[in-house]
PDB file of C-alpha atoms in Angstrom:
ATOM      1  CA  MET A   3       0.000   0.000   0.000  1.00 89.00           C
ATOM      2  CA  THR A   4       1.300   3.444  -0.920  1.00 92.00           C
ATOM      3  CA  LEU A   5       1.819   5.594   2.183  1.00 95.00           C
ATOM      4  CA  VAL A   6       3.300   8.758   0.631  1.00 95.00           C
ATOM      5  CA  GLU A   7       2.921  10.045  -2.919  1.00 96.00           C
ATOM      6  CA  VAL A   8       4.888  13.083  -4.117  1.00 96.00           C
ATOM      7  CA  LYS A   9       4.024  14.650  -7.476  1.00 97.00           C
ATOM      8  CA  ASN A  10       5.722  17.456  -9.426  1.00 97.00           C
ATOM      9  CA  LEU A  11       7.253  18.935  -6.290  1.00 96.00           C
ATOM     10  CA  GLN A  12       9.184  22.170  -6.682  1.00 95.00           C
ATOM     11  CA  HIS A  13      10.666  24.525  -4.128  1.00 95.00           C
ATOM     12  CA  LEU A  14      12.262  27.943  -4.522  1.00 93.00           C
ATOM     13  CA  PHE A  15      14.182  29.971  -1.944  1.00 90.00           C
ATOM     14  CA  PHE A  16      13.718  33.721  -2.426  1.00 86.00           C
ATOM     15  CA  SER A  17      16.077  36.541  -1.500  1.00 81.00           C
ATOM     16  CA  ASN A  18      15.557  40.302  -1.913  1.00 80.00           C
ATOM     17  CA  LYS A  19      16.872  40.297  -5.465  1.00 82.00           C
ATOM     18  CA  ASP A  20      16.848  36.724  -6.698  1.00 86.00           C
ATOM     19  CA  TYR A  21      15.694  33.169  -6.095  1.00 86.00           C
ATOM     20  CA  THR A  22      17.263  29.701  -6.024  1.00 88.00           C
ATOM     21  CA  THR A  23      15.528  26.553  -7.224  1.00 91.00           C
ATOM     22  CA  ALA A  24      16.224  23.914  -4.577  1.00 91.00           C
ATOM     23  CA  LEU A  25      13.935  21.165  -5.902  1.00 94.00           C
ATOM     24  CA  HIS A  26      12.508  20.678  -9.382  1.00 93.00           C
ATOM     25  CA  ASP A  27       9.803  18.248 -10.539  1.00 95.00           C
ATOM     26  CA  VAL A  28      10.386  15.649  -7.802  1.00 95.00           C
ATOM     27  CA  ASN A  29       8.164  12.563  -8.101  1.00 96.00           C
ATOM     28  CA  PHE A  30       8.254   9.409  -5.975  1.00 96.00           C
ATOM     29  CA  THR A  31       6.196   7.072  -3.800  1.00 95.00           C
ATOM     30  CA  VAL A  32       6.955   5.313  -0.537  1.00 96.00           C
ATOM     31  CA  GLN A  33       5.135   2.121   0.384  1.00 96.00           C
ATOM     32  CA  ALA A  34       3.943   1.354   3.912  1.00 94.00           C
ATOM     33  CA  GLY A  35       6.684  -0.444   5.840  1.00 94.00           C
ATOM     34  CA  GLU A  36       9.354   0.523   3.311  1.00 96.00           C
ATOM     35  CA  PHE A  37      12.793   1.931   4.143  1.00 97.00           C
ATOM     36  CA  VAL A  38      13.882   4.428   1.477  1.00 97.00           C
ATOM     37  CA  SER A  39      17.150   6.368   1.225  1.00 97.00           C
ATOM     38  CA  PHE A  40      17.949   9.590  -0.643  1.00 95.00           C
ATOM     39  CA  ILE A  41      21.558  10.080  -1.752  1.00 93.00           C
ATOM     40  CA  GLY A  42      23.119  12.890  -3.757  1.00 88.00           C
ATOM     41  CA  PRO A  43      25.572  15.786  -3.564  1.00 82.00           C
ATOM     42  CA  SER A  44      25.537  18.387  -0.817  1.00 80.00           C
ATOM     43  CA  GLY A  45      23.087  21.185  -1.480  1.00 80.00           C
ATOM     44  CA  CYS A  46      20.842  19.172  -3.796  1.00 83.00           C
ATOM     45  CA  GLY A  47      17.747  19.648  -1.631  1.00 85.00           C
ATOM     46  CA  LYS A  48      17.511  16.337   0.242  1.00 89.00           C
ATOM     47  CA  SER A  49      17.110  17.928   3.677  1.00 90.00           C
ATOM     48  CA  THR A  50      14.777  20.553   2.219  1.00 92.00           C
ATOM     49  CA  LEU A  51      12.604  17.723   0.946  1.00 94.00           C
ATOM     50  CA  LEU A  52      12.481  16.164   4.420  1.00 93.00           C
ATOM     51  CA  SER A  53      11.413  19.515   5.880  1.00 93.00           C
ATOM     52  CA  ILE A  54       8.625  19.713   3.296  1.00 95.00           C
ATOM     53  CA  LEU A  55       7.511  16.142   4.062  1.00 95.00           C
ATOM     54  CA  ALA A  56       7.467  17.020   7.761  1.00 91.00           C
ATOM     55  CA  GLY A  57       5.255  20.038   7.088  1.00 91.00           C
ATOM     56  CA  LEU A  58       7.899  22.516   8.264  1.00 92.00           C
ATOM     57  CA  ILE A  59       8.086  24.158   4.813  1.00 92.00           C
ATOM     58  CA  GLU A  60       5.344  24.654   2.243  1.00 94.00           C
ATOM     59  CA  PRO A  61       6.488  23.630  -1.251  1.00 94.00           C
ATOM     60  CA  THR A  62       6.348  26.251  -3.971  1.00 94.00           C
ATOM     61  CA  ALA A  63       4.496  23.828  -6.251  1.00 96.00           C
ATOM     62  CA  GLY A  64       3.428  20.204  -6.405  1.00 96.00           C
ATOM     63  CA  THR A  65       1.550  17.919  -4.045  1.00 95.00           C
ATOM     64  CA  ILE A  66       2.272  15.518  -1.184  1.00 95.00           C
ATOM     65  CA  THR A  67      -0.449  12.973  -0.441  1.00 94.00           C
ATOM     66  CA  TYR A  68      -0.469  10.782   2.660  1.00 93.00           C
ATOM     67  CA  HIS A  69      -2.690   7.759   2.112  1.00 92.00           C
ATOM     68  CA  THR A  70      -3.485   7.326   5.787  1.00 87.00           C
ATOM     69  CA  ALA A  71      -5.858   8.961   8.224  1.00 85.00           C
ATOM     70  CA  ASP A  72      -4.255  11.495  10.573  1.00 84.00           C
ATOM     71  CA  PRO A  73      -0.628  11.072   9.411  1.00 87.00           C
ATOM     72  CA  LYS A  74       2.030  11.699  12.053  1.00 90.00           C
ATOM     73  CA  ILE A  75       5.604  12.499  11.079  1.00 93.00           C
ATOM     74  CA  GLY A  76       8.617  11.706  13.255  1.00 92.00           C
ATOM     75  CA  TYR A  77      11.862  13.560  12.565  1.00 91.00           C
ATOM     76  CA  MET A  78      15.281  12.352  13.748  1.00 90.00           C
ATOM     77  CA  LEU A  79      18.269  14.614  13.054  1.00 85.00           C
ATOM     78  CA  GLN A  80      22.072  14.532  13.119  1.00 82.00           C
ATOM     79  CA  GLN A  81      22.073  15.882  16.670  1.00 84.00           C
ATOM     80  CA  ASP A  82      19.908  14.208  19.294  1.00 88.00           C
ATOM     81  CA  TYR A  83      18.634  17.558  20.668  1.00 89.00           C
ATOM     82  CA  LEU A  84      17.920  16.067  24.086  1.00 93.00           C
ATOM     83  CA  PHE A  85      17.335  18.706  26.736  1.00 94.00           C
ATOM     84  CA  PRO A  86      20.334  18.468  29.099  1.00 95.00           C
ATOM     85  CA  TRP A  87      18.349  19.622  32.153  1.00 96.00           C
ATOM     86  CA  LYS A  88      15.705  16.908  31.730  1.00 95.00           C
ATOM     87  CA  THR A  89      16.030  13.231  32.565  1.00 96.00           C
ATOM     88  CA  ILE A  90      15.832  10.631  29.810  1.00 96.00           C
ATOM     89  CA  GLU A  91      12.272   9.786  30.834  1.00 94.00           C
ATOM     90  CA  GLU A  92      11.300  13.466  30.704  1.00 94.00           C
ATOM     91  CA  ASN A  93      12.943  13.885  27.293  1.00 94.00           C
ATOM     92  CA  ILE A  94      10.982  10.999  25.796  1.00 93.00           C
ATOM     93  CA  LEU A  95       7.766  12.272  27.378  1.00 92.00           C
ATOM     94  CA  LEU A  96       8.153  15.669  25.725  1.00 88.00           C
ATOM     95  CA  GLY A  97       6.541  14.777  22.396  1.00 82.00           C
ATOM     96  CA  LEU A  98       3.707  12.992  24.155  1.00 86.00           C
ATOM     97  CA  LYS A  99       3.028  16.051  26.293  1.00 85.00           C
ATOM     98  CA  ILE A 100       2.880  18.260  23.214  1.00 82.00           C
ATOM     99  CA  ALA A 101       0.435  15.781  21.669  1.00 78.00           C
ATOM    100  CA  LYS A 102      -1.511  15.801  24.970  1.00 76.00           C
ATOM    101  CA  LYS A 103      -0.903  12.084  25.458  1.00 79.00           C
ATOM    102  CA  ASP A 104       1.214  12.264  28.600  1.00 77.00           C
ATOM    103  CA  ASP A 105       1.512   8.523  29.257  1.00 81.00           C
ATOM    104  CA  PRO A 106       4.609   7.361  31.201  1.00 85.00           C
ATOM    105  CA  LYS A 107       3.762   3.734  30.350  1.00 88.00           C
ATOM    106  CA  ILE A 108       4.635   4.391  26.698  1.00 90.00           C
ATOM    107  CA  VAL A 109       8.055   5.661  27.798  1.00 91.00           C
ATOM    108  CA  HIS A 110       8.634   2.714  30.107  1.00 92.00           C
ATOM    109  CA  ASP A 111       7.607   0.228  27.389  1.00 92.00           C
ATOM    110  CA  LEU A 112       9.915   1.842  24.837  1.00 92.00           C
ATOM    111  CA  LEU A 113      12.887   1.952  27.183  1.00 93.00           C
ATOM    112  CA  HIS A 114      12.265  -1.700  28.031  1.00 91.00           C
ATOM    113  CA  ALA A 115      12.092  -2.623  24.325  1.00 89.00           C
ATOM    114  CA  PHE A 116      15.322  -0.708  23.727  1.00 90.00           C
ATOM    115  CA  GLN A 117      16.959  -2.382  26.768  1.00 89.00           C
ATOM    116  CA  LEU A 118      17.543   1.086  28.244  1.00 91.00           C
ATOM    117  CA  SER A 119      15.221   1.027  31.251  1.00 93.00           C
ATOM    118  CA  HIS A 120      18.151   1.819  33.522  1.00 94.00           C
ATOM    119  CA  THR A 121      18.630   5.189  31.792  1.00 95.00           C
ATOM    120  CA  ALA A 122      15.204   6.627  32.742  1.00 94.00           C
ATOM    121  CA  PRO A 123      16.457   8.708  35.742  1.00 95.00           C
ATOM    122  CA  LEU A 124      19.747   9.686  34.079  1.00 95.00           C
ATOM    123  CA  TYR A 125      20.587  12.885  32.190  1.00 96.00           C
ATOM    124  CA  PRO A 126      21.840  13.060  28.564  1.00 95.00           C
ATOM    125  CA  SER A 127      25.381  14.007  29.649  1.00 95.00           C
ATOM    126  CA  GLN A 128      25.630  10.630  31.393  1.00 96.00           C
ATOM    127  CA  LEU A 129      25.130   8.681  28.145  1.00 94.00           C
ATOM    128  CA  SER A 130      27.334   7.940  25.124  1.00 91.00           C
ATOM    129  CA  GLY A 131      26.572   9.413  21.713  1.00 89.00           C
ATOM    130  CA  GLY A 132      25.148   6.121  20.461  1.00 89.00           C
ATOM    131  CA  MET A 133      22.878   5.738  23.484  1.00 92.00           C
ATOM    132  CA  ARG A 134      21.675   9.330  23.117  1.00 92.00           C
ATOM    133  CA  GLN A 135      20.680   8.653  19.509  1.00 91.00           C
ATOM    134  CA  ARG A 136      18.804   5.538  20.635  1.00 91.00           C
ATOM    135  CA  ILE A 137      16.951   7.711  23.135  1.00 93.00           C
ATOM    136  CA  ALA A 138      16.231  10.222  20.349  1.00 92.00           C
ATOM    137  CA  LEU A 139      14.744   7.358  18.323  1.00 92.00           C
ATOM    138  CA  ALA A 140      12.625   6.290  21.308  1.00 92.00           C
ATOM    139  CA  ARG A 141      11.364   9.869  21.685  1.00 91.00           C
ATOM    140  CA  THR A 142      10.476   9.927  17.985  1.00 91.00           C
ATOM    141  CA  LEU A 143       8.649   6.592  18.132  1.00 92.00           C
ATOM    142  CA  ALA A 144       6.744   7.564  21.298  1.00 91.00           C
ATOM    143  CA  ILE A 145       4.203   9.547  19.259  1.00 89.00           C
ATOM    144  CA  ASP A 146       3.613   6.487  17.014  1.00 90.00           C
ATOM    145  CA  PRO A 147       4.507   8.218  13.716  1.00 92.00           C
ATOM    146  CA  SER A 148       3.186   7.040  10.355  1.00 92.00           C
ATOM    147  CA  LEU A 149       6.464   8.061   8.729  1.00 95.00           C
ATOM    148  CA  LEU A 150       9.915   8.446  10.247  1.00 95.00           C
ATOM    149  CA  LEU A 151      12.316  10.942   8.643  1.00 96.00           C
ATOM    150  CA  LEU A 152      16.026  10.372   9.336  1.00 94.00           C
ATOM    151  CA  ASP A 153      18.367  13.222   8.382  1.00 93.00           C
ATOM    152  CA  GLU A 154      21.914  11.788   8.610  1.00 90.00           C
ATOM    153  CA  PRO A 155      21.305  10.542  12.171  1.00 88.00           C
ATOM    154  CA  PHE A 156      24.559   8.553  12.360  1.00 86.00           C
ATOM    155  CA  SER A 157      27.016  11.029  10.832  1.00 84.00           C
ATOM    156  CA  ALA A 158      28.292  12.387  14.168  1.00 79.00           C
ATOM    157  CA  LEU A 159      29.128   8.921  15.536  1.00 84.00           C
ATOM    158  CA  ASP A 160      32.344   6.933  15.354  1.00 87.00           C
ATOM    159  CA  PHE A 161      32.303   4.065  12.849  1.00 87.00           C
ATOM    160  CA  TYR A 162      31.760   1.305  15.436  1.00 87.00           C
ATOM    161  CA  SER A 163      28.838   3.131  17.094  1.00 87.00           C
ATOM    162  CA  LYS A 164      27.417   3.954  13.672  1.00 89.00           C
ATOM    163  CA  LEU A 165      27.330   0.286  12.617  1.00 90.00           C
ATOM    164  CA  LEU A 166      25.724  -0.766  15.903  1.00 89.00           C
ATOM    165  CA  LEU A 167      23.084   1.946  15.610  1.00 90.00           C
ATOM    166  CA  GLU A 168      22.314   1.062  11.984  1.00 92.00           C
ATOM    167  CA  ASN A 169      21.541  -2.496  13.081  1.00 93.00           C
ATOM    168  CA  PHE A 170      19.497  -1.241  16.017  1.00 91.00           C
ATOM    169  CA  VAL A 171      17.443   1.214  13.946  1.00 92.00           C
ATOM    170  CA  VAL A 172      16.599  -1.304  11.218  1.00 93.00           C
ATOM    171  CA  LYS A 173      15.630  -3.961  13.751  1.00 91.00           C
ATOM    172  CA  THR A 174      13.535  -1.481  15.738  1.00 92.00           C
ATOM    173  CA  LEU A 175      11.690  -0.091  12.717  1.00 92.00           C
ATOM    174  CA  GLN A 176      10.897  -3.626  11.553  1.00 92.00           C
ATOM    175  CA  GLN A 177       9.688  -4.523  15.050  1.00 89.00           C
ATOM    176  CA  PHE A 178       7.404  -1.470  15.201  1.00 90.00           C
ATOM    177  CA  GLN A 179       6.435  -1.841  11.506  1.00 92.00           C
ATOM    178  CA  LYS A 180       7.431   1.704  10.624  1.00 94.00           C
ATOM    179  CA  THR A 181       8.024   3.423   7.291  1.00 96.00           C
ATOM    180  CA  ALA A 182      11.219   5.459   7.026  1.00 96.00           C
ATOM    181  CA  ILE A 183      13.070   7.854   4.723  1.00 96.00           C
ATOM    182  CA  LEU A 184      16.808   8.302   5.283  1.00 96.00           C
ATOM    183  CA  VAL A 185      18.970  11.124   3.930  1.00 94.00           C
ATOM    184  CA  THR A 186      22.619  10.089   3.842  1.00 92.00           C
ATOM    185  CA  HIS A 187      25.898  10.757   2.033  1.00 89.00           C
ATOM    186  CA  ASP A 188      27.064   7.203   2.748  1.00 92.00           C
ATOM    187  CA  ILE A 189      26.351   4.827  -0.152  1.00 94.00           C
ATOM    188  CA  GLU A 190      27.184   1.743   1.921  1.00 95.00           C
ATOM    189  CA  GLU A 191      24.798   2.879   4.658  1.00 95.00           C
ATOM    190  CA  ALA A 192      22.022   3.424   2.118  1.00 96.00           C
ATOM    191  CA  ILE A 193      22.488  -0.035   0.589  1.00 97.00           C
ATOM    192  CA  ALA A 194      22.761  -1.812   3.943  1.00 96.00           C
ATOM    193  CA  MET A 195      19.636  -0.237   5.463  1.00 96.00           C
ATOM    194  CA  SER A 196      17.256   0.341   2.563  1.00 97.00           C
ATOM    195  CA  ASP A 197      14.694  -1.385   0.396  1.00 97.00           C
ATOM    196  CA  LYS A 198      15.072   1.326  -2.249  1.00 97.00           C
ATOM    197  CA  ILE A 199      17.500   4.177  -2.994  1.00 97.00           C
ATOM    198  CA  TYR A 200      16.605   7.373  -4.850  1.00 96.00           C
ATOM    199  CA  LEU A 201      19.496   9.228  -6.482  1.00 95.00           C
ATOM    200  CA  PHE A 202      19.308  13.048  -6.577  1.00 92.00           C
ATOM    201  CA  SER A 203      20.873  15.305  -9.186  1.00 90.00           C
ATOM    202  CA  HIS A 204      22.890  18.439  -8.504  1.00 85.00           C
ATOM    203  CA  ARG A 205      20.834  21.531  -7.619  1.00 84.00           C
ATOM    204  CA  PRO A 206      18.139  22.011  -8.566  1.00 88.00           C
ATOM    205  CA  GLY A 207      17.532  18.615  -7.046  1.00 89.00           C
ATOM    206  CA  THR A 208      15.442  16.109  -8.945  1.00 92.00           C
ATOM    207  CA  LEU A 209      15.342  12.321  -8.839  1.00 93.00           C
ATOM    208  CA  ILE A 210      17.365  10.841 -11.677  1.00 92.00           C
ATOM    209  CA  GLN A 211      17.556   7.140 -10.814  1.00 93.00           C
ATOM    210  CA  THR A 212      16.063   4.484  -8.540  1.00 95.00           C
ATOM    211  CA  PHE A 213      17.920   1.453  -7.195  1.00 96.00           C
ATOM    212  CA  ILE A 214      15.989  -1.512  -5.788  1.00 96.00           C
ATOM    213  CA  ILE A 215      18.043  -3.373  -3.183  1.00 97.00           C
ATOM    214  CA  PRO A 216      18.137  -7.153  -3.807  1.00 96.00           C
ATOM    215  CA  GLU A 217      16.080  -9.229  -1.411  1.00 96.00           C
ATOM    216  CA  ALA A 218      19.172 -11.216  -0.354  1.00 96.00           C
ATOM    217  CA  ILE A 219      20.748  -8.011   1.017  1.00 97.00           C
ATOM    218  CA  ARG A 220      17.519  -6.611   2.486  1.00 95.00           C
ATOM    219  CA  ALA A 221      16.999  -9.815   4.486  1.00 94.00           C
ATOM    220  CA  LEU A 222      20.219  -9.230   6.454  1.00 95.00           C
ATOM    221  CA  PRO A 223      21.055  -6.788   9.279  1.00 94.00           C
ATOM    222  CA  PRO A 224      23.111  -3.845   7.945  1.00 95.00           C
ATOM    223  CA  PHE A 225      26.400  -5.118   9.396  1.00 93.00           C
ATOM    224  CA  ASP A 226      25.987  -8.542   7.753  1.00 95.00           C
ATOM    225  CA  ALA A 227      24.605  -7.038   4.538  1.00 96.00           C
ATOM    226  CA  ARG A 228      27.974  -5.394   3.888  1.00 95.00           C
ATOM    227  CA  ASN A 229      29.557  -8.854   3.602  1.00 95.00           C
ATOM    228  CA  HIS A 230      27.016 -10.261   1.134  1.00 96.00           C
ATOM    229  CA  PRO A 231      28.494 -11.115  -2.315  1.00 96.00           C
ATOM    230  CA  GLU A 232      25.975  -8.815  -4.068  1.00 96.00           C
ATOM    231  CA  PHE A 233      26.828  -5.809  -1.916  1.00 97.00           C
ATOM    232  CA  GLN A 234      30.064  -4.585  -3.508  1.00 96.00           C
ATOM    233  CA  PRO A 235      28.860  -4.999  -7.121  1.00 96.00           C
ATOM    234  CA  LEU A 236      25.810  -2.876  -6.253  1.00 96.00           C
ATOM    235  CA  PHE A 237      28.040  -0.297  -4.547  1.00 96.00           C
ATOM    236  CA  GLN A 238      30.217  -0.113  -7.661  1.00 95.00           C
ATOM    237  CA  HIS A 239      27.154   0.235  -9.887  1.00 94.00           C
ATOM    238  CA  ILE A 240      25.788   3.154  -7.845  1.00 93.00           C
ATOM    239  CA  TRP A 241      29.242   4.749  -7.703  1.00 91.00           C
ATOM    240  CA  LYS A 242      29.567   4.558 -11.503  1.00 90.00           C
ATOM    241  CA  GLU A 243      26.143   6.164 -11.885  1.00 88.00           C
ATOM    242  CA  LEU A 244      27.289   8.980  -9.625  1.00 83.00           C
ATOM    243  CA  GLU A 245      30.397   9.481 -11.751  1.00 81.00           C
ATOM    244  CA  ALA A 246      28.347   9.335 -14.941  1.00 80.00           C
ATOM    245  CA  HIS A 247      26.229  12.211 -13.687  1.00 75.00           C
ATOM    246  CA  GLY A 248      29.305  14.353 -13.033  1.00 66.00           C
ATOM    247  CA  TYR A 249      29.550  13.963  -9.270  1.00 67.00           C
ATOM    248  CA  GLU A 250      33.000  14.842  -8.017  1.00 58.00           C
ATOM    249  CA  ASN A 251      31.929  13.615  -4.590  1.00 50.00           C
ATOM    250  CA  ILE A 252      28.731  13.425  -2.582  1.00 50.00           C
ATOM    251  CA  THR A 253      30.089  14.441   0.786  1.00 46.00           C
TER     252      THR A 253
END
């Protein structure tokens, strides 16, 4: 079932004397339960697109249709943005309070599922970067979002923590049957975590190619997926497509 349908999306940023086209004629769909990644060069509009999907920015043109009643959007960013003066339990409760669903049981159940119950009375400064991002994910899931938006959530972590968190996020989203869109500069990360990858052009950003991840890779946790025989050939194929479209780099 299609959860999100984007048609002919365009977005312009205006200044006093000029304007910049950030996104041009973007079209795609995301199926319920699917994990989709966007890759492309810096400045091509990927994060702008997430902000539009989240309802933080109105697109200049085009439509976004959510095929679900009362869609809720969860947004997880590079930084965890936990409030340092609040306990972990209070941080996770924040979204629920805003939604007027102040239910500590939801927090306790999530922390238990994440094997982080012991962190409830602690403060963010007492946790590692990887644990803080897991708490940020718990806070995002607490409101039971229809769609989870992930804007480079692992980029600030060391490689070991990043791999562990990739596995944790994929397992958790499958467990909670969530739909997700990931923005990343890391091709390996996109392949290891996704069902589908959309490739963006240079600005103005538009989608120029779609890669469907083979079932044999999708069936594995991200860490194990990297060792599958089909992984490196797919990486090389995507890399060659990037080069063919004139990408010097995508970082």
